Structures are given as C-alpha cells and as structure tokens.
Amino acid sequence: MITHPATLDVERTAGLDPEVLRRDFPVLHQEVHGKPLVYLDNAATTQKPSSVIDALVRYYEHDNANVHRGIHELSQRATNDYEDARTVVQEFLGAAESEEIIYTRGTTESINLVTASWGRANVGPGDEVLISAMEHHSNIVPWQILCEEKGARLKIVPINDDGEFLLDEYERLLSDHTRIVAVNHVSNALGSVNPVREIVDLAHERGALVLIDGAQAVAHMKVDVRSLECDFYAFSSHKIFGPTGIGILYGKRSVLETMPPCESGGDMIKHVTFEKTIYNDLPYKFEAGTPNIADAIGLGAALRYVNNVGLEGIGAYEEDLLAYATERLAAFEGVRLIGTAKHKASVLSFNLDSIHPHDLGTVLDREGIAVRAGHHCAQPVMDRFGVTATVRASFAFYNTRAEVDRLVETLHKAREIFA
Ligand code: PMP
C-alpha cells in the first residue's frame, strides 16, 4: 500500500501553489451542471493559461501576416514570433539546433511524417519495426500501414500485469533486422513511464533508430532529447497548455538531412523549374504551405509559462497528487486500478464494479467532474487487461487533493445509484 504524507511537501514542489496557478486558467472558474468544474481530463487535452490566449489574440489583433514571404513590417513580426517560438521549443527539449524542430499538427502528424518519409525510404521487405503493447493508436497504425506496404514485420514488446515495459523481452525482440523502435514516453491509458534511455541505448547497439512519442510526457517531466539520444521525439501543443492544431517533431539533424520531403508545395523549396526542384533547408523542407503561425506562437507562450512554473516542481507536485489519488482509489471497495507501474505520471485508469465506464463518466459529469471514459485510443491495452474501456482521471498541476476527494465522493454516489 502506498502511503502519502498528510500534507504536501512544499519544499520538494518548489513552492508550487495550485490555488495561485489556477487563477491563470479562466476556464477552470465555472460551474458545470450547477457544480464547480473539476477538470480531470488533462491527458485528453489541457486547459490554456491567459498568457497563451493573450498571445493568440495579440497576434491576430496586431501582427497577422504570412511568414517567410513578405518584406513588410507585419510579415517580419509574424516571422520573428513564429521563429522565436521554434527556439523556445528547441531550448525546452534541449535540442542542439532550432533546425531540428519541425512544426506539425500534433503528435499524430509527427509520427506519420516519420513513417511516410523516413519509413518509406528506409524500411523494406524482411525489416522489422518494434513498438510496445501500450501504444496509442497513432503510434500503431502508421507503422502497421508502413509494414504492410513494405513487407516488413511489426513486432510488439509485451508489458506485465502492472503495465510495465518488459526490457528483457525487448532485448530479445531486437535483432539486426530492426530498423526502428517507436515507443511512448508515458502511456496515456496506463500512466506508465517507460525506460526510454535504456530503450534508446539497446536499439542503437543494434543499429536501429528510436522514435519517442512524448505526448503524455512533456507536461509532466523535464525532457532532454540530447541526453536521451533519441532520433525522433514527438509531442502535441494542446497537451502542454498550448493551442490545438500544432505540435512538434524533433529529429536529429543527421537523420533529417537524409529524409525526403513528406508534403510538397510552397515554402519547402529553394528553386523550382518544370524539370527539377531543389528542396529547402531544414526545417522548412518538412513544412510545406502556409503554416499554423498563430498556434506556433501560442505554443511558445505555453512553454514559457511551463518554464516559469518549473517542471521540477510540477513533477513533484503531481507525483504527490497521483500518490494521494491512487491510495484513495486503491482503498475503495470495487475499484480495479488498470496500470499500477512503479513509475507513473499523472494518469489513473480504473473500473468500478461492473458499472460501464460511460455510465460512470456520465454520473461524474452530472457532478461537474470531467474524466475520460473509453478505450483511450489504445484498444490493444484494453485487450491486454481484459476490459473494453476504463474511466481515466488525469491530472495537471492545477488539480488539487480536494478535487480528488470530490471524485471519490461521487464514486460512492455512483455505487449507490448502480447498486
Ligand atoms: N500518443 C499519445 C501517448 C497520446 O496520448 C496521444 C493523444 N491522446 C497521441 C499520441 C495523439 O496526439 P494528438 O491527437 O494530439 O495527435
């Protein structure tokens, strides 16, 4: 049984005060069905601080213009802010150069870019692609399509009953045919934090590349792509307090340089004739067409916000909150926790008796509590645990123990309703 301190260790969390930080998030201050909103669906998408909303409004009110094209003042301002945001992302991920940061629509598009560009050029018949048994559909299906197209094999690294990545099985599955390993840093369905550093080392020993799906990691822990030595790292802005419709693919320059473009058109070219096109330099080679300028700027504002709060404090605070919530739910009769890895981040998946997760989700919603109920775009994980769906409460630093208490009280109510 996990035991948590009665109160929060303020020193460890670097003085992070959720009550103060909540003031930065306008959406949190509302009633839903006549009850104060408890937003516990952060793994699906996070709320946006005023600084992000303001950055979007400021851009559209003052600077709106196309980037990289105009010599006029507005275009230069838009270009500067758009490229500044890229530098913020570079520093946030610890990447060596801003040319290694490619704007995409999100994690899904980032992974599809790698399968379509690197994958098509580098995976052939008899080759192998390794993913884990706890991937989101967006880190399964693109690889499945690639393997089918190329006559390659998709191999799955199993997980144990706690939802932990099995490193020894992984080592056995790696072979000289493995071209790439694609794993999530943190599982969205289970919350397991994967041993990505070891995964990268073992893959590189066999000459395979590694893509890390960081969609559920970046908002909860410090990520440094250079110390991880991964070849690709993908994440979505909307899961780290930024706007939807924008995300990042980090790639090592040495790998990106060898990759053909994925989409083509304006901006990704240096020179076009009907006979031949010379492609643009990194990162523009992978950014065809007018980009999502405003949301890139919004992402920059979101990362600045997170930097100001401090990821160390965020990680420590959320660890405490997750331990508190886990202890309360583990002690709740009839609750089955799905995903009990030793190392977890911010996700609590569970079922209560035989109540359907959608029914439970609806009862929680009537009490103003937003959770996700479903298969979490990870149906193979549901199969692994013999369920079709779970209820998932997922936390951010603006959540509190009092909100966890409201969740638990409402579960008692639901039990009475469905008894
Ligand atoms: N991978 C993981 C682990 C995720 O949690 C998600 C979003 N639920 C994705 C990929 C896909 O992210 P997006 O929908 O923002 O592209």
CSV table of C-alpha atoms and ligand atoms in Angstrom, one decimal:
chain,number,residue,atom,x,y,z
A,1,MET,CA,0.0,0.0,0.0
A,2,ILE,CA,1.3,3.4,-1.0
A,3,THR,CA,1.4,5.9,1.9
A,4,HIS,CA,1.4,9.6,1.2
A,5,PRO,CA,2.3,12.4,3.5
A,6,ALA,CA,-0.7,14.1,5.2
A,7,THR,CA,0.3,17.4,3.6
A,8,LEU,CA,2.2,18.5,0.6
A,9,ASP,CA,6.0,18.8,0.9
A,10,VAL,CA,6.2,22.4,-0.1
A,11,GLU,CA,10.0,22.4,-0.4
A,12,ARG,CA,10.0,19.5,-2.9
A,13,THR,CA,7.4,21.1,-5.0
A,14,ALA,CA,9.4,24.3,-5.1
A,15,GLY,CA,6.5,26.2,-3.5
A,16,LEU,CA,4.1,25.3,-6.3
A,17,ASP,CA,0.7,26.5,-5.2
A,18,PRO,CA,-2.1,25.2,-7.4
A,19,GLU,CA,-4.6,27.6,-5.9
A,20,VAL,CA,-2.5,30.5,-7.2
A,21,LEU,CA,-1.8,28.9,-10.5
A,22,ARG,CA,-5.5,28.1,-11.1
A,23,ARG,CA,-6.1,31.9,-11.4
A,24,ASP,CA,-4.1,31.8,-14.7
A,25,PHE,CA,-6.7,29.4,-16.2
A,26,PRO,CA,-10.0,31.2,-16.9
A,27,VAL,CA,-11.9,28.0,-18.0
A,28,LEU,CA,-11.4,26.4,-14.6
A,29,HIS,CA,-13.6,29.0,-12.9
A,30,GLN,CA,-17.1,27.9,-13.9
A,31,GLU,CA,-19.9,25.7,-12.8
A,32,VAL,CA,-20.9,22.6,-14.8
A,33,HIS,CA,-24.5,21.3,-14.1
A,34,GLY,CA,-24.5,23.7,-11.1
A,35,LYS,CA,-21.3,22.3,-9.6
A,36,PRO,CA,-17.8,23.8,-9.6
A,37,LEU,CA,-15.9,22.2,-12.5
A,38,VAL,CA,-13.3,19.6,-11.6
A,39,TYR,CA,-11.3,19.1,-14.8
A,40,LEU,CA,-9.6,15.7,-14.6
A,41,ASP,CA,-9.2,15.1,-18.4
A,42,ASN,CA,-5.7,16.5,-18.9
A,43,ALA,CA,-4.4,13.5,-20.8
A,44,ALA,CA,-7.0,14.3,-23.5
A,45,THR,CA,-6.2,18.0,-23.6
A,46,THR,CA,-5.0,20.6,-21.1
A,47,GLN,CA,-6.5,24.0,-20.3
A,48,LYS,CA,-4.9,27.2,-21.5
A,49,PRO,CA,-3.5,29.9,-19.3
A,50,SER,CA,-4.3,33.6,-20.1
A,51,SER,CA,-0.8,34.2,-21.4
A,52,VAL,CA,-1.5,31.7,-24.2
A,53,ILE,CA,-4.9,33.1,-25.0
A,54,ASP,CA,-3.5,36.6,-25.0
A,55,ALA,CA,-0.6,35.6,-27.3
A,56,LEU,CA,-3.2,34.4,-29.8
A,57,VAL,CA,-5.3,37.5,-29.6
A,58,ARG,CA,-2.3,39.8,-29.8
A,59,TYR,CA,-1.1,38.0,-32.9
A,60,TYR,CA,-4.4,38.3,-34.7
A,61,GLU,CA,-5.0,41.9,-33.5
A,62,HIS,CA,-1.6,43.3,-34.2
A,63,ASP,CA,0.7,41.1,-36.3
A,64,ASN,CA,-1.3,38.8,-38.6
A,65,ALA,CA,0.6,38.2,-41.9
A,66,ASN,CA,2.1,35.3,-43.8
A,67,VAL,CA,5.6,34.3,-42.7
A,68,HIS,CA,8.9,34.0,-44.7
A,69,ARG,CA,7.4,35.8,-47.7
A,70,GLY,CA,6.8,39.5,-47.1
A,71,ILE,CA,9.3,42.2,-46.6
A,72,HIS,CA,6.6,44.3,-44.9
A,73,GLU,CA,6.6,45.0,-41.2
A,74,LEU,CA,3.7,42.7,-40.2
A,75,SER,CA,5.2,39.8,-42.1
A,76,GLN,CA,8.5,40.4,-40.4
A,77,ARG,CA,6.9,40.5,-37.0
A,78,ALA,CA,4.9,37.3,-37.7
A,79,THR,CA,8.1,35.6,-38.9
A,80,ASN,CA,10.1,36.7,-35.9
A,81,ASP,CA,7.5,35.5,-33.4
A,82,TYR,CA,7.0,32.2,-35.3
A,83,GLU,CA,10.7,31.5,-35.4
A,84,ASP,CA,11.2,32.7,-31.8
A,85,ALA,CA,8.7,30.1,-30.7
A,86,ARG,CA,10.7,27.4,-32.5
A,87,THR,CA,13.8,28.5,-30.5
A,88,VAL,CA,11.7,28.2,-27.3
A,89,VAL,CA,10.8,24.6,-28.3
A,90,GLN,CA,14.4,23.9,-29.1
A,91,GLU,CA,15.5,25.0,-25.7
A,92,PHE,CA,12.6,23.3,-24.0
A,93,LEU,CA,13.6,20.0,-25.5
A,94,GLY,CA,17.4,20.5,-25.2
A,95,ALA,CA,17.8,20.1,-28.9
A,96,ALA,CA,21.1,21.2,-30.4
A,97,GLU,CA,19.7,23.4,-33.2
A,98,SER,CA,16.4,25.0,-34.0
A,99,GLU,CA,16.6,23.4,-37.5
A,100,GLU,CA,15.9,20.1,-35.7
A,101,ILE,CA,12.4,21.4,-34.6
A,102,ILE,CA,9.7,20.8,-37.2
A,103,TYR,CA,6.2,22.2,-36.7
A,104,THR,CA,3.4,19.7,-37.4
A,105,ARG,CA,-0.3,19.5,-36.5
A,106,GLY,CA,0.5,17.3,-33.5
A,107,THR,CA,1.9,14.0,-32.3
A,108,THR,CA,-0.1,12.1,-34.8
A,109,GLU,CA,1.1,14.1,-37.8
A,110,SER,CA,4.7,13.9,-36.4
A,111,ILE,CA,4.6,10.1,-36.4
A,112,ASN,CA,3.0,10.0,-39.8
A,113,LEU,CA,5.7,12.3,-41.1
A,114,VAL,CA,8.4,9.8,-39.9
A,115,THR,CA,6.6,6.7,-41.3
A,116,ALA,CA,5.9,8.4,-44.7
A,117,SER,CA,9.3,10.0,-45.1
A,118,TRP,CA,12.0,8.1,-43.2
A,119,GLY,CA,9.9,4.9,-43.2
A,120,ARG,CA,9.3,4.7,-46.9
A,121,ALA,CA,12.9,5.4,-47.7
A,122,ASN,CA,14.4,3.0,-45.1
A,123,VAL,CA,12.1,0.1,-44.3
A,124,GLY,CA,12.0,-2.8,-46.8
A,125,PRO,CA,10.9,-6.4,-47.1
A,126,GLY,CA,12.2,-8.5,-44.1
A,127,ASP,CA,12.9,-5.5,-41.9
A,128,GLU,CA,11.3,-5.1,-38.5
A,129,VAL,CA,9.7,-2.3,-36.6
A,130,LEU,CA,9.3,-2.6,-32.9
A,131,ILE,CA,6.6,-0.9,-30.9
A,132,SER,CA,5.2,-1.6,-27.4
A,133,ALA,CA,2.0,-3.2,-26.3
A,134,MET,CA,0.9,0.1,-24.7
A,135,GLU,CA,1.0,2.4,-27.6
A,136,HIS,CA,-1.7,5.0,-28.6
A,137,HIS,CA,-3.3,4.1,-31.9
A,138,SER,CA,-1.4,6.9,-33.5
A,139,ASN,CA,1.9,5.1,-32.7
A,140,ILE,CA,0.5,1.8,-34.0
A,141,VAL,CA,-1.5,2.3,-37.2
A,142,PRO,CA,1.1,4.4,-39.2
A,143,TRP,CA,3.7,1.6,-38.5
A,144,GLN,CA,1.2,-1.1,-39.4
A,145,ILE,CA,0.5,0.7,-42.8
A,146,LEU,CA,4.2,1.1,-43.5
A,147,CYS,CA,4.9,-2.5,-42.7
A,148,GLU,CA,2.1,-3.8,-44.9
A,149,GLU,CA,3.2,-1.6,-47.7
A,150,LYS,CA,6.8,-2.7,-47.4
A,151,GLY,CA,6.5,-6.3,-46.5
A,152,ALA,CA,8.1,-5.6,-43.1
A,153,ARG,CA,7.2,-7.1,-39.7
A,154,LEU,CA,5.7,-5.2,-36.8
A,155,LYS,CA,6.8,-6.7,-33.5
A,156,ILE,CA,5.3,-5.9,-30.2
A,157,VAL,CA,7.2,-5.6,-26.9
A,158,PRO,CA,4.9,-7.1,-24.2
A,159,ILE,CA,4.1,-5.4,-20.9
A,160,ASN,CA,3.5,-7.0,-17.5
A,161,ASP,CA,0.3,-7.0,-15.4
A,162,ASP,CA,1.2,-3.7,-13.8
A,163,GLY,CA,1.6,-2.2,-17.3
A,164,GLU,CA,5.4,-2.0,-17.2
A,165,PHE,CA,7.5,-2.2,-20.4
A,166,LEU,CA,9.5,-5.5,-20.3
A,167,LEU,CA,13.1,-4.5,-21.0
A,168,ASP,CA,14.4,-8.1,-21.1
A,169,GLU,CA,11.7,-9.1,-23.7
A,170,TYR,CA,12.5,-6.0,-25.7
A,171,GLU,CA,16.2,-7.0,-25.8
A,172,ARG,CA,15.2,-10.5,-27.0
A,173,LEU,CA,13.0,-9.0,-29.8
A,174,LEU,CA,15.6,-6.6,-31.1
A,175,SER,CA,17.5,-8.0,-34.0
A,176,ASP,CA,19.8,-7.0,-36.8
A,177,HIS,CA,16.6,-6.6,-38.9
A,178,THR,CA,15.2,-4.0,-36.5
A,179,ARG,CA,15.1,-0.7,-38.4
A,180,ILE,CA,13.3,1.5,-35.8
A,181,VAL,CA,11.7,1.3,-32.3
A,182,ALA,CA,8.7,3.5,-31.6
A,183,VAL,CA,7.5,3.8,-28.0
A,184,ASN,CA,5.7,6.2,-25.9
A,185,HIS,CA,7.5,8.0,-23.0
A,186,VAL,CA,4.4,7.9,-20.9
A,187,SER,CA,1.3,5.7,-21.6
A,188,ASN,CA,-1.9,7.7,-22.0
A,189,ALA,CA,-4.0,4.7,-20.9
A,190,LEU,CA,-1.9,3.4,-18.0
A,191,GLY,CA,0.3,6.3,-17.0
A,192,SER,CA,3.4,4.1,-17.0
A,193,VAL,CA,6.7,6.0,-17.5
A,194,ASN,CA,8.9,3.9,-19.9
A,195,PRO,CA,12.7,3.4,-19.5
A,196,VAL,CA,13.3,5.4,-22.7
A,197,ARG,CA,17.0,5.9,-22.1
A,198,GLU,CA,17.7,2.2,-21.9
A,199,ILE,CA,15.3,1.6,-24.8
A,200,VAL,CA,17.4,4.0,-26.9
A,201,ASP,CA,20.8,2.5,-25.9
A,202,LEU,CA,19.7,-1.0,-26.7
A,203,ALA,CA,18.2,0.0,-30.1
A,204,HIS,CA,21.3,1.9,-31.0
A,205,GLU,CA,23.5,-1.1,-30.2
A,206,ARG,CA,21.6,-3.0,-32.9
A,207,GLY,CA,21.8,-0.1,-35.3
A,208,ALA,CA,18.1,0.8,-35.0
A,209,LEU,CA,16.7,4.3,-34.7
A,210,VAL,CA,14.2,5.3,-31.9
A,211,LEU,CA,11.1,7.5,-32.1
A,212,ILE,CA,9.7,8.6,-28.7
A,213,ASP,CA,6.0,9.6,-28.5
A,214,GLY,CA,6.2,12.2,-25.8
A,215,ALA,CA,2.5,13.3,-26.0
A,216,GLN,CA,2.0,12.4,-22.3
A,217,ALA,CA,5.4,13.2,-21.0
A,218,VAL,CA,6.4,16.8,-21.8
A,219,ALA,CA,3.8,18.5,-19.5
A,220,HIS,CA,5.0,16.4,-16.5
A,221,MET,CA,8.7,15.9,-16.6
A,222,LYS,CA,11.9,17.5,-18.0
A,223,VAL,CA,12.8,16.0,-21.3
A,224,ASP,CA,16.2,16.4,-22.8
A,225,VAL,CA,16.5,14.9,-26.3
A,226,ARG,CA,20.2,15.2,-26.3
A,227,SER,CA,20.7,13.2,-23.1
A,228,LEU,CA,18.1,10.7,-24.3
A,229,GLU,CA,19.9,10.4,-27.6
A,230,CYS,CA,16.6,9.6,-29.3
A,231,ASP,CA,16.4,10.1,-33.1
A,232,PHE,CA,12.9,11.5,-33.1
A,233,TYR,CA,10.7,13.0,-30.3
A,234,ALA,CA,7.1,13.9,-31.0
A,235,PHE,CA,4.6,15.9,-28.9
A,236,SER,CA,1.3,17.9,-29.2
A,237,SER,CA,1.0,21.5,-28.0
A,238,HIS,CA,-2.6,21.0,-26.7
A,239,LYS,CA,-1.4,18.6,-24.1
A,240,ILE,CA,1.0,21.1,-22.7
A,241,PHE,CA,-1.3,24.1,-22.2
A,242,GLY,CA,-0.9,25.3,-25.7
A,243,PRO,CA,-3.4,25.6,-28.6
A,244,THR,CA,-4.7,22.7,-30.7
A,245,GLY,CA,-3.6,22.1,-34.2
A,246,ILE,CA,0.1,22.5,-33.6
A,247,GLY,CA,2.8,20.0,-32.5
A,248,ILE,CA,6.4,19.2,-32.8
A,249,LEU,CA,8.6,16.6,-34.4
A,250,TYR,CA,12.2,16.8,-33.1
A,251,GLY,CA,14.7,14.9,-35.3
A,252,LYS,CA,18.4,14.6,-35.2
A,253,ARG,CA,19.9,16.7,-38.0
A,254,SER,CA,21.9,13.8,-39.3
A,255,VAL,CA,18.7,11.8,-39.7
A,256,LEU,CA,16.5,14.6,-41.0
A,257,GLU,CA,19.1,15.5,-43.6
A,258,THR,CA,18.8,12.1,-45.2
A,259,MET,CA,15.0,12.1,-45.3
A,260,PRO,CA,12.9,13.0,-48.4
A,261,PRO,CA,10.2,15.7,-48.0
A,262,CYS,CA,6.8,14.4,-47.0
A,263,GLU,CA,4.4,17.0,-48.2
A,264,SER,CA,5.4,19.3,-51.0
A,265,GLY,CA,4.4,22.8,-52.3
A,266,GLY,CA,5.3,26.3,-51.2
A,267,ASP,CA,7.9,27.1,-48.5
A,268,MET,CA,9.6,23.6,-48.8
A,269,ILE,CA,11.5,24.6,-51.9
A,270,LYS,CA,14.6,26.7,-52.8
A,271,HIS,CA,14.1,26.7,-56.5
A,272,VAL,CA,11.5,25.2,-58.9
A,273,THR,CA,11.6,24.6,-62.6
A,274,PHE,CA,9.4,22.1,-64.5
A,275,GLU,CA,12.5,19.9,-64.8
A,276,LYS,CA,13.7,19.8,-61.2
A,277,THR,CA,13.0,21.2,-57.7
A,278,ILE,CA,15.7,22.0,-55.2
A,279,TYR,CA,14.3,21.5,-51.7
A,280,ASN,CA,14.7,24.0,-48.9
A,281,ASP,CA,16.9,23.5,-45.9
A,282,LEU,CA,15.8,22.1,-42.6
A,283,PRO,CA,13.3,22.5,-41.0
A,284,TYR,CA,11.4,24.1,-44.0
A,285,LYS,CA,11.9,21.0,-46.2
A,286,PHE,CA,9.2,19.4,-44.0
A,287,GLU,CA,6.9,22.5,-43.6
A,288,ALA,CA,5.1,22.8,-46.9
A,289,GLY,CA,2.5,25.5,-47.3
A,290,THR,CA,1.4,28.4,-45.0
A,291,PRO,CA,2.0,27.1,-41.5
A,292,ASN,CA,-0.1,27.4,-38.4
A,293,ILE,CA,1.5,30.7,-37.4
A,294,ALA,CA,-0.7,31.8,-34.5
A,295,ASP,CA,-0.7,28.4,-32.8
A,296,ALA,CA,3.0,28.1,-33.1
A,297,ILE,CA,3.3,31.4,-31.3
A,298,GLY,CA,0.7,30.1,-28.8
A,299,LEU,CA,2.8,27.0,-28.2
A,300,GLY,CA,5.8,29.2,-27.5
A,301,ALA,CA,3.8,31.1,-24.9
A,302,ALA,CA,2.7,27.8,-23.3
A,303,LEU,CA,6.3,26.6,-23.0
A,304,ARG,CA,7.3,29.9,-21.5
A,305,TYR,CA,4.5,29.5,-19.0
A,306,VAL,CA,5.6,26.0,-18.1
A,307,ASN,CA,9.2,27.1,-17.7
A,308,ASN,CA,8.1,29.8,-15.3
A,309,VAL,CA,6.2,27.4,-13.2
A,310,GLY,CA,9.1,24.9,-13.4
A,311,LEU,CA,8.9,21.3,-14.5
A,312,GLU,CA,10.7,20.1,-11.4
A,313,GLY,CA,8.0,21.5,-9.1
A,314,ILE,CA,5.3,20.3,-11.4
A,315,GLY,CA,6.7,16.7,-11.4
A,316,ALA,CA,7.0,16.6,-7.6
A,317,TYR,CA,3.5,18.1,-7.1
A,318,GLU,CA,1.8,15.8,-9.5
A,319,GLU,CA,3.7,12.8,-8.0
A,320,ASP,CA,2.2,13.6,-4.6
A,321,LEU,CA,-1.3,14.2,-6.1
A,322,LEU,CA,-1.2,10.9,-8.0
A,323,ALA,CA,0.0,9.0,-4.9
A,324,TYR,CA,-2.9,10.5,-2.9
A,325,ALA,CA,-5.4,9.7,-5.6
A,326,THR,CA,-4.0,6.2,-6.0
A,327,GLU,CA,-4.2,5.5,-2.3
A,328,ARG,CA,-7.8,6.7,-2.1
A,329,LEU,CA,-8.9,4.7,-5.1
A,330,ALA,CA,-7.0,1.6,-4.1
A,331,ALA,CA,-8.8,1.6,-0.8
A,332,PHE,CA,-12.2,2.0,-2.5
A,333,GLU,CA,-14.1,-1.3,-2.5
A,334,GLY,CA,-14.9,-2.5,-6.0
A,335,VAL,CA,-12.3,-0.3,-7.7
A,336,ARG,CA,-9.9,-2.1,-10.1
A,337,LEU,CA,-6.9,0.1,-11.0
A,338,ILE,CA,-5.6,-0.6,-14.5
A,339,GLY,CA,-1.9,0.4,-14.7
A,340,THR,CA,0.0,0.0,-11.4
A,341,ALA,CA,3.5,0.5,-12.7
A,342,LYS,CA,6.1,1.6,-10.1
A,343,HIS,CA,7.0,4.6,-12.2
A,344,LYS,CA,3.9,6.5,-13.3
A,345,ALA,CA,2.8,10.0,-14.3
A,346,SER,CA,-0.5,11.7,-13.8
A,347,VAL,CA,-2.9,9.1,-15.1
A,348,LEU,CA,-5.3,7.0,-13.0
A,349,SER,CA,-7.3,4.4,-15.1
A,350,PHE,CA,-9.9,2.3,-13.3
A,351,ASN,CA,-13.1,0.5,-13.3
A,352,LEU,CA,-15.7,0.3,-10.5
A,353,ASP,CA,-17.6,-2.9,-10.0
A,354,SER,CA,-19.2,-3.8,-13.3
A,355,ILE,CA,-20.5,-0.3,-13.9
A,356,HIS,CA,-19.9,0.6,-17.5
A,357,PRO,CA,-17.2,3.4,-17.7
A,358,HIS,CA,-19.5,5.5,-19.9
A,359,ASP,CA,-22.2,5.3,-17.2
A,360,LEU,CA,-19.7,6.2,-14.5
A,361,GLY,CA,-18.4,9.1,-16.7
A,362,THR,CA,-21.9,10.4,-17.1
A,363,VAL,CA,-22.6,10.4,-13.3
A,364,LEU,CA,-19.3,12.2,-12.7
A,365,ASP,CA,-20.2,14.7,-15.4
A,366,ARG,CA,-23.5,15.5,-13.7
A,367,GLU,CA,-21.4,16.4,-10.6
A,368,GLY,CA,-19.2,18.7,-12.7
A,369,ILE,CA,-16.3,16.2,-12.9
A,370,ALA,CA,-14.7,15.8,-16.3
A,371,VAL,CA,-13.0,12.5,-16.9
A,372,ARG,CA,-12.4,10.4,-19.9
A,373,ALA,CA,-14.3,7.1,-20.3
A,374,GLY,CA,-13.5,4.8,-23.2
A,375,HIS,CA,-10.6,2.9,-24.7
A,376,HIS,CA,-8.3,5.9,-24.8
A,377,CYS,CA,-7.3,5.2,-28.4
A,378,ALA,CA,-5.3,2.3,-27.0
A,379,GLN,CA,-7.5,-0.8,-27.7
A,380,PRO,CA,-4.7,-3.3,-27.5
A,381,VAL,CA,-4.0,-2.1,-23.9
A,382,MET,CA,-7.7,-2.7,-23.1
A,383,ASP,CA,-7.4,-6.2,-24.6
A,384,ARG,CA,-4.3,-6.8,-22.6
A,385,PHE,CA,-6.2,-6.1,-19.4
A,386,GLY,CA,-9.4,-7.9,-20.5
A,387,VAL,CA,-11.6,-4.7,-20.4
A,388,THR,CA,-13.3,-2.8,-23.2
A,389,ALA,CA,-12.9,0.6,-21.5
A,390,THR,CA,-11.8,2.4,-18.4
A,391,VAL,CA,-12.5,5.6,-16.6
A,392,ARG,CA,-9.4,7.8,-16.6
A,393,ALA,CA,-8.7,10.7,-14.3
A,394,SER,CA,-5.6,12.5,-15.5
A,395,PHE,CA,-4.0,15.4,-13.6
A,396,ALA,CA,-2.2,18.6,-14.1
A,397,PHE,CA,-0.5,20.9,-11.6
A,398,TYR,CA,-3.8,22.9,-11.3
A,399,ASN,CA,-5.6,19.9,-9.8
A,400,THR,CA,-5.9,19.5,-6.0
A,401,ARG,CA,-6.4,16.9,-3.3
A,402,ALA,CA,-9.9,18.5,-2.7
A,403,GLU,CA,-10.8,17.6,-6.3
A,404,VAL,CA,-9.6,14.1,-5.8
A,405,ASP,CA,-11.9,14.0,-2.8
A,406,ARG,CA,-14.8,15.1,-4.9
A,407,LEU,CA,-14.1,12.3,-7.4
A,408,VAL,CA,-14.1,9.7,-4.6
A,409,GLU,CA,-17.3,11.1,-3.0
A,410,THR,CA,-19.0,10.9,-6.4
A,411,LEU,CA,-17.9,7.3,-6.9
A,412,HIS,CA,-19.7,6.5,-3.7
A,413,LYS,CA,-22.8,8.1,-5.1
A,414,ALA,CA,-22.4,6.2,-8.3
A,415,ARG,CA,-22.1,2.9,-6.4
A,416,GLU,CA,-25.4,3.6,-4.7
A,417,ILE,CA,-27.1,4.5,-8.0
A,418,PHE,CA,-26.0,1.4,-9.7
A,419,ALA,CA,-26.2,-1.0,-6.7
B,1,PMP,N1,0.3,9.5,-28.3
B,1,PMP,C1,-0.2,9.5,-27.1
B,1,PMP,C2,0.5,8.8,-26.0
B,1,PMP,C3,-1.3,10.3,-26.8
B,1,PMP,O1,-1.8,10.3,-25.5
B,1,PMP,C4,-2.0,11.0,-27.8
B,1,PMP,C5,-3.2,11.8,-27.6
B,1,PMP,N2,-4.2,11.2,-26.8
B,1,PMP,C6,-1.4,10.9,-29.1
B,1,PMP,C7,-0.3,10.1,-29.3
B,1,PMP,C8,-2.0,11.6,-30.2
B,1,PMP,O2,-1.9,13.0,-30.0
B,1,PMP,P1,-2.7,14.0,-31.0
B,1,PMP,O3,-4.1,13.6,-31.0
B,1,PMP,O4,-2.6,15.3,-30.3
B,1,PMP,O5,-2.0,14.0,-32.3
